[in-house]
XYZ file of C-alpha atoms in Angstrom:
665
model
C 113.873 162.360 110.594
C 111.222 165.011 109.802
C 111.961 164.572 105.892
C 111.807 161.010 106.053
C 108.659 160.867 107.215
C 104.980 160.811 105.361
C 103.022 164.218 105.687
C 99.334 164.197 105.455
C 99.311 164.754 101.634
C 101.780 161.992 101.283
C 99.993 159.405 103.389
C 96.888 160.223 101.551
C 98.452 159.569 98.444
C 100.081 156.499 99.707
C 96.276 154.968 100.163
C 94.410 156.443 97.375
C 94.950 158.650 94.610
C 91.764 160.236 95.240
C 90.960 160.423 98.919
C 87.371 161.652 100.361
C 86.555 163.490 103.347
C 85.838 160.285 105.482
C 89.117 158.942 104.776
C 90.937 161.977 105.345
C 88.984 161.844 109.085
C 90.494 158.364 109.273
C 94.169 159.021 107.945
C 94.616 162.238 110.446
C 94.630 160.386 113.553
C 96.497 157.512 111.794
C 99.290 159.805 110.720
C 99.415 161.197 114.395
C 99.794 157.659 115.609
C 102.434 156.509 113.270
C 103.998 159.854 113.048
C 104.636 159.619 109.640
C 107.014 156.418 110.099
C 106.835 154.932 106.484
C 107.633 151.454 107.326
C 105.038 151.476 110.015
C 102.690 152.860 107.082
C 103.659 150.259 104.861
C 103.023 147.307 107.451
C 99.445 149.162 107.855
C 98.977 148.959 104.348
C 99.995 145.435 104.029
C 97.793 144.223 106.813
C 94.573 145.827 105.248
C 95.194 145.081 101.753
C 95.223 149.134 101.235
C 91.422 148.865 101.721
C 90.527 151.406 104.714
C 87.258 152.094 103.481
C 84.665 151.990 106.517
C 87.424 151.290 108.899
C 88.239 153.634 111.634
C 91.875 154.797 112.738
C 91.503 152.230 115.865
C 90.234 149.196 113.901
C 93.246 149.933 111.116
C 95.823 149.880 113.843
C 94.214 146.834 115.459
C 94.645 144.831 112.140
C 98.263 145.953 111.870
C 99.417 145.716 115.746
C 100.876 142.096 115.264
C 103.079 142.973 112.277
C 104.122 146.032 113.997
C 104.895 144.229 117.251
C 106.696 141.404 115.261
C 108.740 144.211 113.434
C 110.093 145.784 116.245
C 110.753 142.823 118.428
C 112.613 141.060 115.344
C 114.102 144.010 113.654
C 114.956 146.208 116.559
C 114.726 144.960 119.908
C 116.154 141.414 119.914
C 119.291 142.614 118.478
C 120.525 145.033 121.292
C 122.157 143.627 124.417
C 120.020 142.328 126.925
C 120.691 145.021 129.534
C 119.503 147.597 127.114
C 116.495 145.546 126.032
C 115.451 145.458 129.961
C 116.200 149.056 130.036
C 113.766 149.807 126.921
C 111.027 147.378 128.501
C 110.854 149.004 131.837
C 110.861 152.471 130.921
C 108.149 151.929 128.348
C 105.569 152.701 130.954
C 106.385 156.348 131.019
C 104.720 158.797 128.608
C 108.014 160.871 129.196
C 111.284 159.875 129.889
C 113.368 161.713 132.547
C 116.614 160.672 133.171
C 116.395 160.762 136.849
C 113.083 159.039 137.048
C 114.405 156.280 134.538
C 117.008 155.767 137.077
C 114.419 154.804 139.775
C 112.690 152.286 137.429
C 116.065 150.364 135.960
C 118.851 151.319 138.764
C 120.896 152.635 135.610
C 122.942 155.560 136.597
C 123.830 156.324 132.995
C 120.265 156.885 131.977
C 121.042 160.230 130.126
C 123.906 158.655 128.178
C 121.610 155.670 127.105
C 118.886 158.211 125.561
C 121.642 160.204 124.127
C 123.187 157.211 122.419
C 119.396 155.649 121.431
C 118.709 159.306 119.812
C 122.126 159.266 117.858
C 121.099 156.003 116.454
C 117.581 157.179 115.764
C 116.127 154.258 117.558
C 112.428 155.712 117.952
C 113.285 157.896 120.523
C 113.283 161.998 120.612
C 114.049 164.773 122.773
C 111.163 166.610 124.001
C 112.981 169.176 126.223
C 116.346 170.226 126.783
C 117.020 171.492 130.062
C 116.445 169.601 131.940
C 116.334 167.064 129.190
C 113.296 164.716 128.643
C 112.840 161.985 125.907
C 110.117 160.252 124.631
C 109.417 157.045 122.716
C 108.050 156.896 119.178
C 103.923 156.054 119.991
C 104.052 152.601 118.056
C 107.454 151.828 119.296
C 106.338 152.210 123.040
C 103.398 150.426 122.471
C 105.223 147.548 121.336
C 107.670 147.477 124.073
C 104.722 147.575 126.515
C 103.055 144.495 124.919
C 106.544 142.846 125.518
C 107.214 144.000 129.012
C 103.880 142.463 130.027
C 104.349 139.181 128.388
C 107.631 138.652 129.929
C 107.068 139.691 133.421
C 104.800 138.322 136.106
C 101.831 140.520 137.402
C 103.484 141.103 140.536
C 106.768 142.439 139.281
C 104.991 144.879 136.903
C 102.776 146.065 139.862
C 105.896 146.840 141.956
C 107.632 148.593 139.341
C 104.439 150.748 138.620
C 104.151 151.147 142.244
C 107.841 152.277 142.822
C 107.802 154.682 139.778
C 104.231 156.257 140.605
C 105.463 156.887 143.899
C 108.702 158.470 142.545
C 106.638 160.771 140.500
C 104.685 161.847 143.333
C 107.315 162.567 145.473
C 108.429 164.836 143.002
C 105.148 166.712 143.204
C 104.144 165.431 139.538
C 101.003 164.492 140.904
C 99.088 164.240 137.492
C 102.024 161.757 136.204
C 101.623 159.952 139.326
C 98.123 159.274 139.075
C 97.822 158.386 135.198
C 100.820 155.847 136.139
C 99.000 154.347 139.179
C 95.881 153.906 136.957
C 97.530 152.443 133.821
C 99.478 150.047 136.596
C 95.800 149.249 137.750
C 96.931 150.624 141.219
C 93.506 151.962 141.870
C 93.501 152.387 145.738
C 96.963 154.318 145.089
C 95.247 156.517 142.350
C 92.267 157.137 144.305
C 94.335 158.043 147.440
C 96.081 160.778 145.293
C 93.405 162.128 143.684
C 91.663 162.889 147.038
C 95.167 164.531 148.507
C 95.516 166.737 145.340
C 91.949 167.805 144.567
C 91.879 171.252 145.309
C 95.332 171.491 142.878
C 93.369 169.535 140.066
C 90.810 171.743 139.623
C 92.907 175.261 140.156
C 95.318 174.063 137.385
C 92.797 173.240 135.017
C 92.681 169.455 135.055
C 89.022 169.316 135.010
C 88.551 166.888 132.025
C 91.546 164.526 133.119
C 89.747 164.484 136.680
C 86.580 163.239 135.192
C 88.717 160.678 132.969
C 90.372 159.232 136.239
C 87.024 158.714 138.059
C 85.539 157.160 134.860
C 88.747 154.260 134.975
C 87.907 154.123 138.624
C 84.417 153.268 138.121
C 85.188 151.424 134.988
C 87.208 148.841 137.518
C 84.352 148.727 139.688
C 86.504 150.393 142.311
C 84.243 152.184 145.355
C 84.767 156.085 144.494
C 84.477 158.481 147.368
C 81.288 160.653 147.525
C 83.230 163.765 147.551
C 84.829 162.712 144.471
C 81.252 161.522 142.582
C 79.796 165.124 143.567
C 82.771 166.764 141.952
C 82.477 164.296 138.932
C 78.813 165.049 138.173
C 79.966 168.977 137.427
C 82.345 167.500 135.210
C 80.033 165.859 133.662
C 77.540 168.952 133.299
C 80.510 170.757 131.726
C 81.051 168.445 128.868
C 77.175 167.814 128.405
C 77.247 164.213 129.492
C 73.831 164.504 130.862
C 72.613 160.998 130.938
C 75.906 159.895 133.067
C 75.405 162.845 135.386
C 71.902 162.232 135.948
C 73.028 158.406 136.445
C 75.605 159.161 139.402
C 73.294 162.076 140.684
C 70.674 158.903 141.264
C 72.923 156.879 142.864
C 73.883 159.647 145.184
C 69.991 159.875 146.215
C 69.805 156.491 146.833
C 73.069 156.498 148.960
C 71.509 159.366 150.824
C 68.175 157.152 151.671
C 70.421 154.574 152.852
C 73.437 156.254 154.450
C 71.905 159.845 155.281
C 75.496 161.186 153.754
C 74.139 164.709 153.077
C 74.228 165.239 156.957
C 77.742 163.707 157.540
C 80.692 166.418 158.401
C 83.110 164.987 155.738
C 80.450 165.756 153.043
C 79.370 168.966 154.264
C 81.139 171.066 151.642
C 80.197 168.633 148.479
C 76.568 168.167 149.890
C 76.021 171.828 149.724
C 77.387 171.997 145.869
C 75.313 169.181 145.376
C 72.112 171.073 146.858
C 73.007 173.966 144.593
C 73.582 172.181 141.522
C 70.158 170.674 141.792
C 68.517 173.805 142.867
C 69.993 175.713 139.919
C 69.186 173.009 137.386
C 65.681 172.968 138.678
C 65.606 176.696 138.492
C 66.445 176.418 134.772
C 64.223 174.125 134.156
C 60.630 175.381 135.882
C 61.688 178.924 137.044
C 60.469 178.348 140.269
C 62.345 180.622 142.285
C 60.941 179.700 145.949
C 61.620 176.029 145.487
C 65.439 176.879 144.058
C 65.906 179.081 147.187
C 66.555 176.147 149.499
C 69.329 175.398 147.760
C 70.739 178.488 146.394
C 70.325 180.262 149.508
C 71.942 177.299 151.782
C 74.654 178.119 154.268
C 77.915 176.325 153.988
C 77.772 175.672 158.064
C 81.824 174.466 158.389
C 84.775 176.477 159.145
C 85.914 177.285 155.431
C 89.729 177.019 156.584
C 88.851 173.421 157.657
C 87.419 172.319 154.444
C 89.648 172.275 151.267
C 86.783 171.339 148.732
C 85.097 174.673 149.587
C 87.679 176.292 148.051
C 87.715 174.389 144.498
C 86.718 176.505 141.735
C 84.192 174.790 139.651
C 84.096 175.222 135.813
C 80.805 174.744 133.952
C 81.462 174.825 130.581
C 84.326 173.369 128.663
C 84.110 173.959 124.861
C 81.145 175.908 124.110
C 81.463 179.445 122.543
C 78.083 180.257 124.109
C 76.774 179.576 127.241
C 73.178 179.392 126.052
C 74.447 175.978 124.461
C 75.292 174.753 128.139
C 73.183 172.987 130.858
C 73.459 176.117 132.706
C 71.657 177.930 129.685
C 69.539 174.797 129.434
C 70.448 174.384 125.892
C 69.337 177.338 124.542
C 65.521 177.267 126.416
C 66.192 180.363 128.265
C 64.156 182.077 130.790
C 62.691 185.395 130.819
C 64.764 188.262 131.793
C 62.962 188.832 134.722
C 63.332 185.196 136.059
C 67.125 185.485 135.051
C 67.296 189.015 137.361
C 65.728 187.100 140.322
C 68.535 184.455 140.295
C 71.187 186.859 140.165
C 69.459 188.681 142.856
C 69.202 185.489 145.203
C 72.754 184.554 144.165
C 74.231 187.863 145.226
C 72.416 187.477 148.506
C 73.882 183.933 149.466
C 77.391 182.914 150.114
C 77.431 182.043 146.463
C 78.153 185.619 145.280
C 81.815 185.091 145.118
C 81.732 181.851 143.277
C 82.049 180.842 139.669
C 78.413 180.104 139.193
C 77.365 183.402 139.694
C 79.620 184.680 137.022
C 78.354 182.145 134.639
C 74.919 183.174 135.426
C 75.639 186.981 134.695
C 77.285 185.612 131.287
C 73.976 184.033 130.475
C 71.749 187.027 131.403
C 74.132 188.849 128.993
C 73.459 186.457 126.005
C 69.945 186.561 126.830
C 69.923 190.302 126.552
C 71.820 190.348 123.529
C 69.517 187.762 121.844
C 66.411 190.027 122.692
C 68.240 192.958 121.389
C 68.798 194.832 124.721
C 72.289 195.371 123.595
C 73.310 198.276 125.797
C 72.114 196.156 129.002
C 74.147 192.854 127.348
C 77.445 194.939 127.137
C 77.053 195.940 130.903
C 76.335 192.249 132.358
C 78.937 190.912 129.846
C 81.482 192.820 131.454
C 80.709 191.561 134.834
C 80.510 187.966 133.689
C 84.148 188.406 132.125
C 85.757 189.669 135.166
C 84.681 186.580 136.980
C 85.996 184.542 134.222
C 89.094 186.530 134.386
C 89.360 186.310 138.088
C 88.949 182.316 138.315
C 90.879 182.055 134.945
C 87.782 180.274 133.785
C 88.089 180.354 129.749
C 84.701 178.469 129.454
C 83.355 182.072 131.003
C 85.737 184.777 129.349
C 85.987 183.249 125.839
C 82.053 183.320 125.546
C 82.303 186.770 126.982
C 84.726 188.173 124.734
C 82.920 186.353 121.669
C 79.621 188.187 122.699
C 81.752 191.673 123.116
C 82.567 190.976 119.451
C 79.278 190.237 118.310
C 78.014 193.384 119.352
C 80.557 195.343 117.724
C 79.656 193.480 114.704
C 76.166 194.420 115.028
C 76.815 197.875 115.080
C 79.025 197.508 112.075
C 82.309 198.412 114.276
C 84.174 195.341 112.848
C 87.614 197.019 113.116
C 86.796 197.009 117.219
C 85.453 193.267 117.091
C 88.754 192.105 115.518
C 90.891 194.106 118.134
C 88.347 192.446 121.297
C 89.074 188.722 119.534
C 92.975 189.623 119.518
C 92.721 190.812 123.319
C 90.984 187.353 124.204
C 93.963 185.496 122.478
C 96.051 186.927 125.085
C 94.187 185.782 127.905
C 94.312 182.073 127.109
C 97.094 179.514 125.779
C 94.516 176.936 125.450
C 94.631 175.745 121.274
C 90.621 175.021 121.334
C 89.844 178.277 122.606
C 91.807 180.239 120.258
C 90.390 178.279 117.530
C 87.001 179.325 118.677
C 88.509 183.141 118.463
C 89.538 182.359 114.738
C 85.897 181.027 113.994
C 84.459 184.269 115.097
C 87.284 186.218 113.068
C 86.075 184.335 110.056
C 82.457 185.248 110.688
C 83.224 188.829 111.283
C 85.046 189.044 108.019
C 81.826 187.435 106.428
C 79.432 189.773 107.489
C 81.904 192.625 106.366
C 81.580 191.183 102.838
C 85.121 190.011 102.635
C 84.826 186.482 101.880
C 88.306 185.925 100.942
C 89.639 186.992 104.381
C 86.725 184.980 105.974
C 88.440 181.480 104.211
C 91.681 182.807 105.550
C 90.727 183.175 109.173
C 88.598 179.922 108.771
C 91.549 177.711 107.412
C 93.596 178.903 110.523
C 91.265 177.010 113.236
C 92.345 173.507 112.378
C 95.973 174.761 113.327
C 94.653 174.864 116.622
C 91.835 172.354 116.733
C 92.237 168.882 115.298
C 90.017 168.592 112.320
C 88.071 165.762 113.411
C 87.047 167.363 116.338
C 86.587 170.736 114.396
C 84.384 169.147 111.881
C 82.001 168.115 114.465
C 81.882 171.414 116.312
C 78.229 173.335 115.447
C 80.261 176.539 115.590
C 82.516 175.395 113.033
C 79.962 174.143 110.859
C 77.730 176.984 110.993
C 80.628 179.397 109.851
C 81.859 176.891 107.416
C 78.235 176.651 105.856
C 77.987 180.340 105.391
C 81.309 180.702 103.911
C 80.044 177.975 101.384
C 76.781 180.039 100.883
C 78.699 182.945 100.352
C 80.581 181.315 97.555
C 77.299 179.946 95.987
C 78.281 176.594 96.969
C 74.550 176.087 97.886
C 74.406 172.060 97.738
C 77.536 171.999 100.149
C 76.117 174.510 102.148
C 72.674 172.639 102.431
C 74.342 169.381 103.389
C 76.347 171.214 106.194
C 73.063 172.675 107.182
C 70.954 169.210 107.305
C 73.729 167.703 109.462
C 74.123 170.464 111.839
C 70.134 170.313 112.170
C 70.279 166.654 112.828
C 72.781 166.973 115.344
C 70.890 169.919 117.536
C 67.976 167.532 117.458
C 69.555 164.997 118.831
C 71.161 167.086 121.420
C 67.970 169.018 121.975
C 70.088 172.264 121.103
C 67.597 175.089 120.459
C 70.182 177.656 119.790
C 71.700 175.355 116.950
C 68.588 174.135 115.844
C 67.113 177.494 114.858
C 70.666 178.562 113.212
C 70.868 175.470 111.187
C 67.242 175.853 109.995
C 67.595 179.161 108.861
C 70.767 178.084 106.695
C 68.873 175.082 105.584
C 65.860 177.528 104.604
C 67.979 180.066 102.687
C 69.673 177.572 100.842
C 66.484 176.080 99.375
C 65.312 179.198 98.833
C 68.516 180.028 96.760
C 67.972 176.713 94.757
C 64.608 177.461 93.745
C 62.902 174.825 96.513
C 60.294 177.482 98.030
C 57.878 175.039 99.799
C 61.200 172.998 101.799
C 62.740 176.983 102.408
C 59.179 178.405 103.842
C 58.433 174.943 105.767
C 62.292 175.010 107.337
C 61.710 178.934 108.091
C 58.509 178.358 109.702
C 59.864 175.583 111.841
C 62.590 177.737 112.851
C 60.165 180.579 113.822
C 58.016 178.192 115.736
C 61.307 177.533 118.017
C 62.369 181.165 118.122
C 59.004 182.417 118.991
C 58.580 179.975 121.981
C 61.611 181.273 123.907
C 61.952 184.960 122.436
C 64.881 184.637 119.737
C 65.448 187.833 118.143
C 69.037 188.429 117.065
C 69.273 185.223 115.532
C 67.178 185.773 113.029
C 67.906 189.475 112.090
C 71.669 188.713 112.019
C 71.151 186.485 108.654
C 70.812 188.747 106.062
C 69.880 186.382 103.410
C 66.851 185.849 105.369
C 64.872 188.773 104.361
C 63.578 187.813 100.829
C 62.286 184.504 101.992
C 60.881 186.050 105.217
C 59.245 188.768 103.444
C 57.410 186.063 101.119
C 56.530 183.972 104.440
C 54.886 187.176 105.566
C 52.877 187.887 102.359
C 51.505 184.411 102.327
C 50.503 184.717 106.153
C 48.789 187.893 105.365
C 46.673 186.315 102.559
C 46.124 183.028 103.650
C 42.667 182.209 105.090
C 43.543 178.540 106.137
C 45.522 177.297 108.885
C 48.871 177.422 106.757
C 51.934 178.703 109.197
C 49.122 179.744 111.936
C 51.378 178.604 114.781
C 53.644 181.424 114.657
C 52.242 184.615 115.742
C 52.404 187.323 112.600
C 53.329 189.836 115.249
C 56.300 187.895 115.961
C 57.430 188.093 112.048
C 56.619 191.785 111.764
C 58.676 192.492 114.604
C 61.602 190.805 112.817
C 60.731 192.285 109.507
C 61.042 195.884 111.367
C 64.820 195.351 110.901
C 64.809 194.817 107.349
C 65.425 198.089 105.158
C 65.849 196.018 101.932
C 62.619 196.527 100.697
C 62.337 200.092 101.420
C 65.649 200.878 99.874
C 64.652 198.844 96.772
C 61.192 200.564 96.280
C 62.653 203.877 96.847
C 63.951 203.496 93.448
C 60.269 203.948 91.836
C 58.720 207.207 91.440
C 55.264 207.558 93.361
C 53.350 206.923 90.022
C 55.340 204.054 89.121
C 54.217 202.315 92.602
C 50.519 203.061 91.540
C 50.954 201.467 88.354
C 52.811 198.385 89.822
C 49.713 198.043 92.528
C 47.586 198.142 89.813
C 49.538 195.724 87.656
C 49.337 193.159 90.722
C 45.764 193.551 91.150
C 45.350 192.252 87.312
C 44.283 195.779 85.859
C 44.930 195.901 81.830
C 46.828 198.850 80.481
C 43.209 200.597 79.739
C 42.226 199.957 83.320
C 45.523 201.272 84.766
C 44.969 204.532 82.558
C 41.634 204.990 83.310
C 42.174 204.733 87.385
C 44.961 206.976 87.189
C 43.645 209.536 84.549
C 46.431 209.092 82.250
C 46.637 207.899 78.552
C 47.437 204.307 77.664
C 50.739 205.444 75.926
C 51.705 207.068 79.107
C 51.032 203.427 80.795
C 53.411 201.606 78.543
C 56.117 204.282 78.803
C 55.798 203.626 82.750
C 55.752 199.949 82.433
C 59.010 200.137 80.213
C 60.730 202.005 82.823
C 59.474 199.397 85.803
C 60.252 196.546 83.569
C 63.931 197.871 83.476
C 64.337 198.630 86.961
C 63.000 195.005 87.959
C 64.921 193.040 85.234
C 62.116 191.734 83.294
C 61.127 191.835 79.701
C 57.446 190.782 79.636
C 54.096 191.523 81.154
C 53.513 188.149 82.617
C 56.901 188.294 84.630
C 56.186 191.716 85.729
C 52.772 190.615 87.015
C 54.629 188.026 88.928
C 57.058 190.035 90.329
C 54.608 192.569 91.377
C 52.315 189.905 93.032
C 55.465 188.556 94.699
C 56.571 191.844 96.246
C 53.142 193.488 96.897
C 51.646 190.084 98.429
C 49.174 189.170 96.301
């Protein structure tokens, strides 16, 4: 069957001989939904007239749904025996078809035999697990069956079937499938009850994002969600950067506190402390007022821990960011001074929160800040503590950023082999495809810093084996490394477009880290394209953000920035106006102390050649240079010929321009 299905390249050719990136973004999810089924793809093309420009994959499927449904009904379902039709319709409510579960849905004792026959006849079904046997229907076929099932049966009948099957799944301790099915069947009270019952397991087994989706479904259905669940939902929203929604629910809970005084209720003691801690932590990251934050951070959980299962929930504060600085915990890059962070860690270690994941995240954040201000030794020590917390709580949102930071420190020291070994070690600690993809992006960046563009591209292409391209192409880390690879390949316009896109996203999300990184990439692209004014303005904007919070390594890691930064520094030295004055010159000098390129370049000149260059930049004639250096004009001409050769120019005018550029005149 796989050989009879379209792959992405064939799907693209089917719709258009020439496919742009936007069409590819649409066709990839379309391929996933159709599973390459050619007749279905043909129906989609007929329903849209082959015109898919400016349409999302969802809109395309909506246009074709009636055609596909009719095909399945007329050509497949209605020619089957009535008993088999009923079996297919009833089992379509299940994502995965386990024969024993299907028996409870249909009262058919021979479910396994039916599935085997359906598979033998290629009836839009496949086996996904052999022992015990589990099957699934083709996505489009299942959807069509569900539509027909709801058309044929009453609401009461469908609800009773959903209830029976969901209860059966729950009794088998497959609580995830049970909750999903209950929500799909609009059995909201039952789903809510099970979410409460299995709350500890949901978080312990890493179903945090699912939990967030379930609560949102309940809220969309106007179902009154328990306060315990709402507080934990806030932490989920924070970890996925849905700050507006998180603040909205926080305001709801504060309003309920005014009315109901729920924080004082015994049944909410565990989450009320979580609520206070979260508010105190966020407040401290925003204003650095430790005394105010202590009220929440040092709160004592005055309940017997063995009586409160919620107390044992390990919360995750990062779902997808490769740097903690980019999370709400890291204030999206607006980091506090090291002293303030050390005060915070001291308070956390003096409280009951010491053994909680939030303390490990804070160590991780401190490590990233220390790295950014170039205190590499301390950064290495603090990251090891954060790493141990992350591994203890099995939190890839903590231990993967720590492994990435560890690799970055090795890369800073030009120890690239050690960096690659760290990334390989990290891959052994997680089976989450998304995080493995992040590690491959860092491997690509490491090869890029080594100067091995070919290997960098090879590792970068592997990322989409783990992360859906549509998701990856919106990830700032992915885009940044993609832009740097394009720049290294001299594809400057393409790299510039990625930098602009990154910068726009960073401004919208108020992400300082990415705003600086994107600004630097944009500036060096403009500089390489000969657009110096744009380059200098872009660099200045990045420096303004950097000096505000103390960024250091983000600038000096960008090797291509030195010629532009040197030019910026010289303009600042000799400018008497207000140009670029908002960035202290001392900050620029501090960054330039790491630039060895100029010293290495001028090492090629003799002391006398440097003297000649200095006078040339000042506008002296050959006669004036000879007079000041007490040499003959003929000797000066010999020196100039040698200098022209070293700087790669053929005329006096270009030599003067070069000398002014490098010497700041």
